[in-house]
XYZ file of C-alpha atoms in Angstrom:
745
model
C -53.116 -11.355 6.502
C -50.132 -10.250 4.411
C -46.825 -8.738 5.377
C -48.210 -5.283 4.644
C -50.937 -5.827 7.242
C -48.606 -6.241 10.179
C -45.659 -4.060 9.198
C -47.007 -1.558 6.727
C -46.067 -0.834 3.145
C -44.056 2.259 4.032
C -41.289 0.164 5.590
C -40.793 -2.155 2.669
C -37.162 -1.236 2.131
C -36.177 -1.241 5.791
C -33.533 -3.806 6.693
C -34.383 -6.040 9.632
C -30.730 -6.532 10.425
C -27.691 -5.408 8.589
C -23.994 -5.291 9.153
C -21.832 -2.195 8.945
C -18.087 -1.928 9.223
C -18.362 -0.085 12.522
C -20.318 -3.034 13.969
C -17.327 -5.387 13.658
C -15.475 -6.073 16.939
C -11.948 -4.730 17.011
C -10.563 -8.163 17.895
C -11.807 -9.515 14.558
C -10.434 -6.498 12.722
C -7.019 -6.869 14.314
C -6.758 -10.535 13.325
C -7.578 -9.782 9.698
C -5.287 -6.730 9.596
C -2.423 -8.827 10.959
C -2.911 -11.312 8.129
C -2.853 -8.570 5.505
C 0.132 -6.846 7.102
C 2.101 -10.098 6.953
C 0.959 -10.579 3.360
C 2.128 -7.088 2.392
C 5.549 -7.662 3.951
C 5.926 -11.018 2.213
C 4.822 -9.581 -1.149
C 7.256 -6.661 -0.896
C 10.130 -9.023 -0.069
C 9.253 -11.285 -3.004
C 9.026 -8.386 -5.447
C 12.227 -6.710 -4.259
C 14.296 -9.868 -3.768
C 17.035 -10.617 -6.315
C 15.847 -14.109 -7.134
C 18.703 -16.428 -8.110
C 17.276 -17.954 -11.263
C 19.029 -20.557 -13.373
C 19.392 -18.364 -16.477
C 20.742 -15.339 -14.659
C 24.413 -14.308 -14.566
C 26.307 -12.017 -12.228
C 28.203 -9.633 -14.509
C 29.286 -6.009 -14.296
C 30.762 -3.670 -16.885
C 34.393 -4.622 -17.484
C 33.966 -8.264 -16.403
C 34.916 -11.147 -18.654
C 32.058 -13.451 -19.653
C 32.784 -17.055 -18.689
C 30.053 -18.627 -20.818
C 27.927 -17.720 -23.787
C 24.801 -15.732 -22.908
C 21.892 -16.232 -25.341
C 18.643 -14.243 -25.346
C 15.740 -16.547 -24.374
C 13.190 -14.257 -25.991
C 12.850 -11.212 -28.156
C 12.788 -7.936 -26.330
C 12.602 -4.331 -27.436
C 13.644 -1.804 -24.845
C 14.582 1.844 -24.530
C 18.361 2.064 -24.483
C 19.464 4.793 -22.134
C 23.023 4.505 -23.422
C 22.109 4.936 -27.102
C 19.648 7.659 -26.219
C 22.293 9.563 -24.269
C 24.807 9.190 -27.090
C 22.370 10.532 -29.629
C 21.437 13.420 -27.382
C 25.068 14.396 -26.909
C 25.608 14.206 -30.662
C 22.668 16.508 -31.184
C 24.035 18.933 -28.595
C 27.498 18.893 -30.150
C 25.974 19.630 -33.548
C 24.633 22.930 -32.255
C 26.848 25.826 -33.504
C 28.265 28.287 -31.042
C 25.981 31.247 -30.601
C 27.543 34.757 -30.956
C 25.986 38.098 -30.188
C 25.337 40.441 -33.167
C 28.197 42.843 -34.185
C 28.500 45.693 -31.695
C 28.760 49.153 -33.320
C 30.330 50.445 -30.084
C 33.448 48.411 -30.780
C 33.685 49.803 -34.326
C 33.394 53.392 -33.041
C 36.083 52.750 -30.444
C 38.438 51.454 -33.104
C 37.741 54.405 -35.432
C 38.450 56.820 -32.583
C 41.647 54.963 -31.820
C 42.621 55.110 -35.508
C 42.087 58.894 -35.583
C 44.245 59.321 -32.493
C 47.029 57.209 -34.018
C 46.834 59.039 -37.332
C 46.952 62.420 -35.571
C 50.021 61.279 -33.647
C 51.693 60.157 -36.884
C 50.884 63.537 -38.469
C 52.504 65.276 -35.507
C 55.617 63.137 -35.775
C 55.853 63.631 -39.544
C 55.498 67.434 -39.275
C 58.264 67.836 -36.680
C 61.041 69.545 -38.676
C 63.569 69.321 -35.845
C 63.483 65.520 -35.730
C 65.423 63.345 -38.123
C 63.954 60.398 -39.988
C 65.442 57.817 -37.660
C 63.812 59.399 -34.622
C 60.490 59.707 -36.406
C 60.697 56.023 -37.300
C 61.366 55.189 -33.672
C 58.342 57.229 -32.489
C 55.981 55.456 -34.913
C 57.358 52.017 -34.032
C 56.661 52.825 -30.381
C 52.865 53.044 -30.946
C 51.602 50.098 -28.818
C 48.446 49.357 -30.835
C 50.385 48.987 -34.056
C 52.883 46.291 -35.000
C 54.058 47.526 -38.383
C 56.936 46.079 -40.402
C 60.020 48.454 -40.659
C 59.444 48.921 -44.370
C 55.898 50.158 -43.725
C 57.088 52.590 -41.025
C 59.764 53.956 -43.317
C 57.150 54.418 -46.061
C 54.912 56.363 -43.642
C 57.781 58.687 -42.763
C 58.861 59.130 -46.383
C 55.425 59.869 -47.869
C 54.772 63.342 -49.083
C 51.973 65.259 -47.381
C 49.337 64.845 -50.134
C 50.042 61.124 -50.430
C 49.906 60.679 -46.668
C 46.590 62.506 -46.467
C 45.092 60.166 -49.080
C 46.535 57.152 -47.249
C 45.246 58.305 -43.832
C 41.768 58.949 -45.226
C 41.745 55.486 -46.821
C 42.697 53.901 -43.471
C 39.578 55.371 -41.877
C 37.337 54.307 -44.760
C 38.671 50.741 -44.946
C 38.604 50.338 -41.130
C 34.988 51.512 -40.944
C 34.000 49.191 -43.766
C 35.745 46.192 -42.153
C 34.333 46.847 -38.668
C 30.828 46.763 -40.062
C 31.303 43.045 -40.737
C 30.777 40.355 -38.060
C 34.212 39.679 -36.662
C 34.644 36.854 -34.181
C 37.749 35.623 -32.461
C 37.740 32.517 -34.625
C 37.535 34.407 -37.927
C 39.656 37.489 -37.104
C 42.528 36.332 -39.284
C 40.183 35.734 -42.205
C 38.872 39.300 -41.901
C 42.422 40.687 -41.769
C 43.264 38.883 -45.013
C 40.242 40.519 -46.640
C 41.456 44.069 -45.837
C 43.741 44.411 -48.858
C 40.804 43.739 -51.147
C 38.887 46.651 -49.595
C 41.580 49.311 -50.375
C 41.039 51.674 -53.274
C 42.634 50.468 -56.464
C 43.864 53.900 -57.484
C 46.335 54.032 -54.598
C 49.948 53.156 -55.333
C 50.880 49.693 -54.235
C 53.219 50.947 -51.476
C 50.504 53.262 -50.107
C 47.901 50.494 -50.290
C 50.258 48.255 -48.290
C 50.450 50.942 -45.588
C 46.618 51.090 -45.382
C 46.375 47.296 -45.160
C 49.011 46.982 -42.434
C 47.477 49.716 -40.265
C 43.877 48.507 -40.652
C 44.843 44.893 -39.958
C 46.414 45.887 -36.661
C 43.329 47.903 -35.698
C 40.824 45.138 -36.470
C 39.328 43.510 -33.314
C 36.361 41.144 -32.759
C 33.006 42.914 -32.559
C 30.871 39.757 -32.052
C 31.394 37.685 -28.887
C 30.520 34.046 -27.844
C 27.260 33.732 -25.827
C 27.753 30.699 -23.532
C 24.273 30.905 -21.942
C 22.377 30.962 -25.201
C 24.575 28.237 -26.653
C 23.859 25.943 -23.668
C 20.139 26.607 -23.971
C 20.163 25.595 -27.619
C 22.194 22.488 -26.843
C 19.754 21.485 -24.098
C 16.833 22.043 -26.458
C 18.549 19.832 -29.015
C 18.983 17.099 -26.404
C 15.327 17.266 -25.399
C 14.149 17.007 -28.987
C 15.847 13.639 -29.401
C 13.329 10.783 -29.023
C 14.287 7.794 -26.843
C 16.235 5.246 -28.839
C 14.986 1.650 -28.748
C 17.153 -1.409 -29.109
C 15.991 -4.898 -30.020
C 17.487 -8.210 -29.024
C 16.220 -11.095 -31.120
C 15.334 -14.465 -29.712
C 18.354 -16.837 -29.579
C 20.717 -13.942 -30.306
C 24.092 -14.317 -28.616
C 24.571 -11.329 -26.345
C 27.971 -12.367 -24.972
C 30.439 -15.029 -25.949
C 32.806 -16.666 -23.534
C 35.824 -14.403 -23.170
C 34.091 -11.183 -24.198
C 34.581 -8.109 -22.049
C 31.220 -6.872 -20.822
C 30.311 -3.405 -22.041
C 27.683 -1.014 -20.798
C 25.496 -1.957 -23.777
C 25.746 -5.624 -22.803
C 24.729 -4.846 -19.229
C 21.735 -2.899 -20.480
C 20.597 -5.772 -22.709
C 20.996 -8.281 -19.872
C 18.913 -6.056 -17.586
C 16.185 -5.709 -20.220
C 15.980 -9.494 -20.496
C 16.144 -9.965 -16.741
C 19.233 -12.123 -17.137
C 21.520 -10.211 -14.814
C 21.469 -11.216 -11.198
C 21.682 -8.227 -8.906
C 22.013 -7.682 -5.205
C 19.437 -6.137 -2.920
C 18.605 -2.669 -4.140
C 17.066 0.112 -2.104
C 15.487 1.421 -5.297
C 13.783 -1.920 -5.987
C 12.616 -2.098 -2.378
C 11.121 1.399 -2.543
C 9.394 0.606 -5.842
C 7.948 -2.679 -4.531
C 6.770 -0.983 -1.345
C 5.102 1.830 -3.276
C 3.180 -0.446 -5.653
C 2.055 -2.798 -2.865
C 0.930 0.059 -0.629
C -1.088 1.502 -3.502
C -2.790 -1.808 -4.263
C -3.230 -2.558 -0.557
C -4.997 0.739 0.096
C -7.357 0.157 -2.836
C -8.218 -3.318 -1.536
C -8.619 -2.101 2.041
C -11.035 0.592 0.885
C -13.101 -1.988 -1.019
C -12.889 -4.407 1.913
C -14.038 -1.739 4.355
C -16.890 -0.371 2.250
C -18.206 -3.394 0.335
C -17.314 -6.569 2.258
C -17.541 -5.770 6.005
C -18.703 -9.296 6.855
C -15.280 -10.642 5.866
C -13.846 -9.094 9.041
C -15.637 -11.789 11.047
C -13.398 -14.639 9.963
C -9.840 -15.189 8.897
C -10.459 -18.059 6.480
C -11.305 -15.910 3.475
C -8.437 -13.517 4.175
C -6.023 -16.445 4.455
C -7.264 -17.937 1.198
C -6.887 -14.653 -0.684
C -3.489 -13.889 0.855
C -2.051 -17.336 0.125
C -3.382 -17.323 -3.447
C -1.903 -13.884 -4.064
C 1.469 -14.881 -2.568
C 1.598 -17.964 -4.805
C 0.743 -16.061 -7.987
C 3.004 -13.096 -7.148
C 5.911 -15.502 -6.658
C 5.230 -17.249 -9.953
C 4.884 -13.940 -11.788
C 8.120 -12.633 -10.270
C 9.994 -15.738 -11.429
C 8.666 -16.189 -14.966
C 7.757 -12.746 -16.300
C 11.139 -10.968 -16.403
C 13.205 -13.836 -17.828
C 11.016 -15.799 -20.216
C 8.947 -15.325 -23.343
C 6.738 -18.410 -23.530
C 6.534 -19.413 -19.876
C 4.437 -16.400 -18.760
C 1.715 -17.570 -21.143
C 1.661 -21.000 -19.507
C 0.969 -19.628 -16.024
C -2.695 -20.384 -15.166
C -3.667 -16.868 -14.142
C -7.346 -17.679 -14.757
C -7.217 -20.142 -11.857
C -6.909 -17.211 -9.432
C -10.174 -15.666 -10.612
C -12.097 -18.930 -10.899
C -10.916 -20.314 -7.557
C -11.803 -17.157 -5.632
C -15.090 -16.896 -7.513
C -16.133 -20.412 -6.456
C -14.625 -20.382 -2.961
C -15.507 -16.799 -1.983
C -17.592 -14.707 -4.384
C -17.456 -13.451 -7.948
C -17.239 -9.717 -7.213
C -14.366 -10.081 -4.769
C -12.556 -12.364 -7.232
C -12.726 -9.656 -9.904
C -11.309 -7.038 -7.532
C -8.383 -9.278 -6.560
C -7.691 -10.208 -10.184
C -7.800 -6.560 -11.238
C -5.211 -5.618 -8.615
C -3.039 -8.583 -9.604
C -3.271 -7.520 -13.256
C -1.881 -4.095 -12.345
C 0.972 -5.817 -10.514
C 1.708 -7.953 -13.591
C 1.779 -4.795 -15.684
C 4.328 -3.329 -13.273
C 6.490 -6.464 -13.444
C 6.313 -6.630 -17.250
C 6.982 -2.904 -17.785
C 3.479 -2.284 -19.082
C 2.983 -5.307 -21.355
C -0.672 -4.752 -22.308
C -0.935 -8.129 -24.046
C 0.148 -9.967 -20.903
C -2.177 -7.874 -18.730
C -5.111 -8.800 -20.970
C -3.960 -12.426 -20.821
C -4.093 -12.278 -17.024
C -7.507 -10.645 -16.619
C -9.830 -11.590 -19.485
C -9.569 -15.434 -19.482
C -10.203 -15.524 -15.736
C -13.237 -13.268 -16.159
C -14.686 -15.441 -18.935
C -13.914 -18.662 -17.039
C -15.507 -17.414 -13.824
C -18.648 -16.305 -15.660
C -18.938 -19.703 -17.338
C -18.080 -21.628 -14.181
C -20.507 -19.629 -12.044
C -20.545 -21.384 -8.674
C -19.054 -24.622 -9.970
C -22.040 -26.744 -9.059
C -21.387 -29.296 -11.832
C -18.212 -30.961 -13.015
C -19.330 -30.350 -16.594
C -19.122 -26.615 -15.956
C -15.426 -27.026 -15.158
C -14.860 -28.740 -18.512
C -16.649 -25.964 -20.388
C -14.735 -23.357 -18.398
C -11.478 -24.941 -19.617
C -12.661 -24.592 -23.222
C -13.705 -20.980 -22.735
C -10.413 -20.051 -21.054
C -8.380 -21.739 -23.811
C -10.339 -20.000 -26.563
C -10.017 -16.614 -24.836
C -6.271 -17.148 -24.441
C -5.970 -17.902 -28.144
C -7.970 -14.875 -29.199
C -5.825 -12.585 -27.039
C -2.619 -14.020 -28.513
C -3.905 -13.621 -32.066
C -5.210 -10.103 -31.449
C -1.978 -8.748 -29.999
C 0.449 -10.732 -32.154
C -1.104 -10.522 -35.610
C -2.539 -7.087 -34.883
C 0.988 -5.832 -34.232
C 2.171 -7.210 -37.572
C 4.264 -10.006 -36.052
C 4.063 -12.969 -38.426
C 6.570 -15.233 -36.679
C 4.809 -18.535 -37.382
C 6.889 -20.534 -34.939
C 6.412 -18.074 -32.088
C 2.702 -17.696 -32.825
C 2.184 -21.465 -32.830
C 3.975 -21.776 -29.497
C 1.838 -19.061 -27.935
C -1.406 -20.575 -29.238
C -0.386 -23.986 -27.906
C 0.486 -22.430 -24.557
C -2.921 -20.741 -24.463
C -4.804 -24.006 -24.979
C -2.684 -25.878 -22.464
C -3.112 -22.972 -20.049
C -6.881 -23.481 -20.041
C -6.519 -27.109 -18.955
C -3.998 -26.220 -16.244
C -6.143 -23.369 -14.916
C -9.293 -25.451 -14.530
C -7.382 -28.395 -13.058
C -5.813 -26.130 -10.444
C -9.206 -24.556 -9.758
C -10.813 -27.970 -9.208
C -8.032 -29.115 -6.877
C -8.042 -25.764 -5.136
C -11.761 -25.946 -4.442
C -11.323 -29.290 -2.663
C -8.270 -28.071 -0.731
C -9.984 -24.858 0.330
C -12.947 -26.822 1.628
C -10.758 -29.308 3.472
C -8.148 -26.948 4.924
C -10.134 -23.803 5.652
C -13.626 -25.124 6.213
C -15.047 -23.035 3.393
C -18.271 -24.456 2.037
C -17.957 -24.896 -1.714
C -20.566 -25.803 -4.288
C -18.881 -29.113 -5.011
C -19.112 -30.052 -1.338
C -22.773 -29.114 -1.278
C -23.522 -31.137 -4.411
C -21.716 -34.133 -2.955
C -23.570 -34.158 0.370
C -26.941 -33.395 -1.261
C -27.125 -36.817 -2.890
C -29.765 -39.134 -1.390
C -27.083 -41.808 -1.061
C -25.259 -39.815 1.603
C -25.150 -42.010 4.770
C -26.811 -39.379 6.933
C -29.684 -38.834 4.509
C -30.058 -42.595 4.177
C -30.429 -42.855 7.956
C -33.022 -40.076 7.911
C -35.026 -41.910 5.242
C -34.891 -45.294 6.951
C -35.237 -44.277 10.598
C -37.455 -41.179 10.326
C -39.423 -41.378 7.054
C -41.959 -38.785 8.160
C -39.210 -36.311 8.983
C -37.533 -37.128 5.658
C -40.722 -36.285 3.772
C -41.080 -33.071 5.754
C -37.446 -32.248 4.978
C -37.924 -32.588 1.223
C -40.873 -30.216 1.229
C -39.035 -27.662 3.388
C -35.994 -27.893 1.093
C -38.128 -27.157 -1.974
C -39.818 -24.219 -0.270
C -36.560 -22.775 1.057
C -34.725 -23.178 -2.252
C -37.499 -21.409 -4.180
C -37.532 -18.543 -1.678
C -33.729 -18.223 -1.678
C -33.686 -17.979 -5.465
C -36.387 -15.320 -5.345
C -34.444 -12.994 -3.007
C -30.979 -13.687 -4.401
C -29.701 -15.788 -1.496
C -27.592 -18.937 -1.864
C -30.205 -21.368 -3.145
C -27.919 -24.409 -3.219
C -26.734 -23.865 0.346
C -30.313 -23.320 1.474
C -31.534 -26.533 -0.119
C -28.702 -28.653 1.275
C -28.948 -27.058 4.703
C -32.690 -27.810 4.772
C -31.932 -31.470 4.026
C -29.983 -31.740 7.275
C -31.844 -29.346 9.567
C -33.792 -32.130 11.374
C -31.251 -34.934 11.022
C -31.006 -35.175 14.825
C -34.453 -36.774 14.911
C -32.906 -40.025 13.645
C -31.603 -40.716 17.179
C -35.093 -40.916 18.781
C -37.506 -40.736 15.834
C -40.497 -42.242 17.699
C -40.730 -39.173 19.973
C -41.850 -37.118 16.967
C -45.399 -37.605 15.806
C -44.631 -37.516 12.044
C -42.648 -40.744 12.492
C -45.313 -42.655 14.468
C -47.801 -44.934 12.767
C -49.729 -46.051 15.896
C -51.362 -44.415 18.885
C -48.552 -45.326 21.285
C -47.364 -41.977 22.687
C -43.966 -42.191 24.480
C -44.542 -38.741 26.020
C -47.473 -40.117 28.038
C -44.949 -41.779 30.368
C -42.774 -38.678 30.783
C -43.160 -35.413 32.653
C -43.254 -32.133 30.755
C -39.640 -31.214 31.551
C -38.307 -34.524 30.309
C -40.434 -34.472 27.167
C -39.246 -30.941 26.364
C -35.618 -31.921 26.857
C -36.046 -34.975 24.622
C -37.519 -32.801 21.876
C -34.859 -30.093 22.299
C -32.120 -32.735 22.288
C -32.604 -33.386 18.586
C -30.636 -30.174 17.955
C -27.621 -31.426 19.917
C -27.993 -34.877 18.385
C -28.050 -33.295 14.952
C -24.867 -31.302 15.664
C -23.115 -34.455 16.884
C -24.083 -36.300 13.713
C -22.995 -33.360 11.580
C -19.591 -33.390 13.272
C -19.295 -37.144 12.879
C -20.037 -37.033 9.158
C -17.920 -33.890 8.602
C -20.659 -31.672 7.271
C -19.436 -28.181 6.261
C -19.687 -25.473 8.878
C -22.304 -23.463 6.988
C -24.508 -26.557 6.631
C -24.145 -27.366 10.345
C -25.453 -23.875 11.142
C -28.926 -24.844 9.870
C -29.388 -27.406 12.664
C -29.456 -25.040 15.686
C -30.499 -21.885 13.856
C -33.687 -23.237 12.266
C -35.236 -23.289 15.751
C -33.402 -20.265 17.102
C -34.316 -19.607 20.737
C -37.989 -20.559 20.489
C -39.847 -22.433 23.216
C -41.397 -25.882 23.189
C -44.678 -24.196 23.992
C -46.915 -27.258 24.362
C -44.906 -28.822 27.139
C -44.245 -25.422 28.720
C -47.966 -24.694 28.990
C -48.522 -28.226 30.237
C -45.926 -27.643 32.953
C -47.548 -24.312 33.886
C -50.934 -26.011 34.112
C -49.547 -28.701 36.387
C -47.681 -26.184 38.578
C -50.626 -23.812 38.775
C -48.515 -20.712 38.090
C -45.997 -19.605 35.476
C -43.726 -18.347 38.264
C -43.238 -21.923 39.410
C -41.876 -23.007 35.997
C -38.367 -22.327 34.678
C -39.064 -21.240 31.100
C -35.413 -21.617 30.071
C -35.801 -25.393 30.429
C -38.235 -25.291 27.521
C -36.200 -23.098 25.144
C -33.955 -24.206 22.321
C -30.299 -23.247 22.832
C -30.110 -21.214 19.632
C -28.550 -19.134 18.254
C -31.107 -17.212 16.268
C -30.684 -17.377 12.487
C -27.532 -15.482 11.482
C -27.970 -15.593 7.708
C -30.698 -15.254 5.137
C -30.392 -18.940 4.290
C -30.969 -20.256 7.824
C -33.763 -17.718 8.389
C -35.543 -18.871 5.233
C -35.251 -22.476 6.417
C -36.776 -21.549 9.800
C -39.716 -19.854 8.066
C -40.178 -22.740 5.612
C -40.056 -25.297 8.421
C -42.721 -23.426 10.392
C -44.965 -22.690 7.399
C -44.916 -26.281 6.116
C -45.819 -27.768 9.506
C -48.566 -25.222 10.115
C -50.146 -25.778 6.696
C -49.902 -29.547 7.155
C -51.794 -29.315 10.473
C -54.487 -26.817 9.422
C -55.314 -28.072 5.904
C -56.376 -24.728 4.349
C -59.078 -25.210 1.715
C -58.491 -22.109 -0.420
C -55.559 -20.102 -1.649
C -56.632 -17.192 0.541
C -56.607 -19.433 3.618
C -53.224 -20.815 2.574
C -51.793 -17.308 2.238
C -53.150 -16.359 5.657
C -51.657 -19.441 7.310
C -48.252 -18.760 5.756
C -48.402 -15.055 6.632
C -49.332 -15.785 10.258
C -46.494 -18.286 10.519
C -43.947 -15.766 9.202
C -45.410 -13.066 11.441
C -45.012 -15.162 14.563
C -41.286 -15.680 13.893
C -40.753 -11.995 13.163
C -42.605 -10.697 16.213
C -40.842 -13.173 18.498
C -37.506 -11.623 17.469
C -36.139 -14.706 15.737
C -35.171 -12.704 12.623
C -33.398 -9.885 14.439
C -29.903 -11.081 13.520
C -30.536 -11.666 9.818
C -30.160 -9.188 6.936
C -33.635 -9.922 5.582
C -35.633 -6.891 4.526
C -39.394 -6.575 4.607
C -39.450 -6.822 0.824
C -37.496 -10.070 1.165
C -40.160 -11.407 3.525
C -42.907 -10.571 1.058
C -41.016 -12.431 -1.664
C -40.347 -15.391 0.626
C -44.021 -15.569 1.565
C -45.098 -15.620 -2.098
C -42.568 -18.368 -2.879
C -43.876 -20.504 0.002
C -47.445 -20.118 -1.195
C -46.502 -21.110 -4.746
C -44.865 -24.339 -3.553
C -47.494 -25.257 -0.956
C -50.362 -24.544 -3.341
C -49.040 -27.318 -5.574
C -48.815 -29.697 -2.630
C -52.305 -28.885 -1.302
C -54.232 -29.346 -4.553
C -57.371 -31.591 -4.403
C -57.507 -35.052 -6.007
C -60.249 -36.645 -8.180
C -62.217 -39.391 -6.449
C -61.824 -42.197 -9.007
C -64.601 -44.927 -9.112
C -63.609 -48.367 -7.918
C -62.668 -50.940 -10.558
C -65.086 -53.813 -11.144
C -64.097 -57.157 -9.617
C -63.749 -60.193 -11.851
C -67.104 -61.631 -12.615
C -68.911 -58.391 -11.975
C -70.276 -55.997 -14.525
C -68.279 -52.889 -14.932
C -69.895 -49.799 -13.611
C -70.724 -47.422 -16.413
C -68.672 -44.247 -16.306
C -70.750 -41.128 -15.819
C -71.000 -38.702 -18.650
C -69.202 -36.176 -16.498
C -66.578 -36.636 -13.826
C -67.695 -35.655 -10.331
C -66.439 -32.390 -8.990
C -63.094 -32.570 -7.174
C -63.361 -33.624 -3.592
C -62.769 -30.768 -1.191
C -60.182 -31.380 1.524
C -61.397 -31.758 5.047
C -60.794 -28.439 6.763
C -62.614 -29.204 9.990
C -60.487 -28.784 13.116
C -58.801 -31.954 14.364
C -60.427 -33.818 17.180
C -59.215 -33.168 20.673
C -56.576 -35.585 21.798
C -54.153 -36.018 24.621
C -51.416 -34.252 22.643
C -53.065 -31.647 20.383
C -49.822 -29.737 19.819
C -47.862 -32.727 18.596
C -49.354 -32.378 15.132
C -46.928 -29.489 14.731
C -44.063 -31.275 16.351
C -40.691 -29.952 15.330
C -41.778 -26.793 13.559
C -45.424 -25.760 13.988
C -46.651 -22.238 14.611
C -48.190 -23.156 17.956
C -45.417 -25.315 19.275
C -42.085 -25.584 17.586
C -39.976 -28.573 18.653
């Protein structure tokens, strides 16, 4: 019978048990949220704090420098001061804007001229008035300021001459008022009037025309302040930001110099000026951290809900981020070479090994954005933060071998070098000394990053109880004291353990579970049997049955006790928490059915027997890895007891074993899908088929002195395994002791 037979192919993608964010208890959520709230506060304080670094100085504009201040690195920055100066120069270069000449003004002046000329004609024609009075009347005209000689000439002119002069005044005035006359060029236009008078007029008459017209000239084009300001503002906006460059080792200030605004700006660009707490910096740090925090919380909520269940992973991530944020805050603003020595790749590789690769990439991506904010958008440094860690984590994988750490160091160093070359040479910077320093820093960075990752993996395992690949590789060695005890004290159980480990590892690989954890956990799942190995039939070589002298309750408790004994041994030998979980979970809450039925038979009724005395304490398997180990343990024991003769029989035995665990509810708390179970079943069959293959019955060798038996022309057919049912005995269920499909104990 296959999985399809007892569940149905239509439900192949249904999850047996899965975890959603809404399934997480609020107590667990609150603990994790408290950790991240404290992390956010600490990160904001670190980013906004005015760190008192050794190279920084406390100077303001107008202060006197007490020591020389030398630039530790080259920096090119946008100078607000130079930019503002250039913008003001551009605005000042804009000419004042005047409105076009207004004909209305010219008409007003011509009308005024006619009125004045008419008045002069009236005064001149008055025969009862003497010349002195006439002169006084003309001098009294308010719009004219004529010299006495000109007034006397006007009075003395004969009528025909005056008529020609008056007509010329109107002509010259009209011609002059057609020009653009501003307040700032009025005098220039008045000086041009004499050149506009007819040349055939006598000089004295021409002087009269010039004097009158000059007094009547007024501006006809006026300053437009609004339009001028608009053009000045447009000129300011068209000025590109001005950059300033400070070269490495350039002296910015000498002792005794008075600090200027340009000096302050250069010090700020280099991060050399120590400042006090700034509300602006605090707001900026809060904004960037809230943005990154919301992105992470969304990912955490949607993609990693299981991380709510424990605080270890959150503590690891928070502490790693605090450490790297602090380092970045210290080295990035004030140094050139030191930022390229910081082992950023260690963050990605450590989280990849200790937690998981996908989460490590998310954290590194958010940290890269933060580095870009600290470095004012330095793309080269952002690439230096993200790419080497990505390459190193891919090469390191789960860090199951020390050699992989060495190769990861090489890959990180090479990636660092390529990034430096790409951004330095690609930008046309051929500073050989600086390039050599950066390349050397990149290589050294790779060694530092992997060293920190290796130390971090051990510290994470020791301090936070996180199971790492290095821990698993270390405790999986046959020389481990606990495995040595299992081999020496319970050899049958040890052999069973090896087979179960192979089956479970193959199945875990097939469904994408943690194969290494599964294999190591299977090694230790029955380690408790080393305390009383003779109570388990696989470790007995004679017919002496210790259960014959015990009642059913006692025998069941002795069998069940190997779980508690195993947990005690695991605690004593400091096995990782995730490995310890295999000991109770590989039995779940199943019953020791043989002794239970024996007790029922003796009592005469099931009501007279307390079934809980025959059940394992559990819990049921909580992960795919422990569930696979339970299924492998059951399938191996069942196959070993039934000896299937064909592949079809083997598949049926394995399928029935898996079915019994599923229908009894032992897999309810695991995220295994039905498709996973199909894959697990196929993996079990592949492994067990190799173990159940028949052997050739070789002929006996001839004894000395005897003739050798002639070999047949053809080898005999392979001997078929004995598939007849075992003979009845006093303890028929003990053939499956510890993990069979009929009785699991």
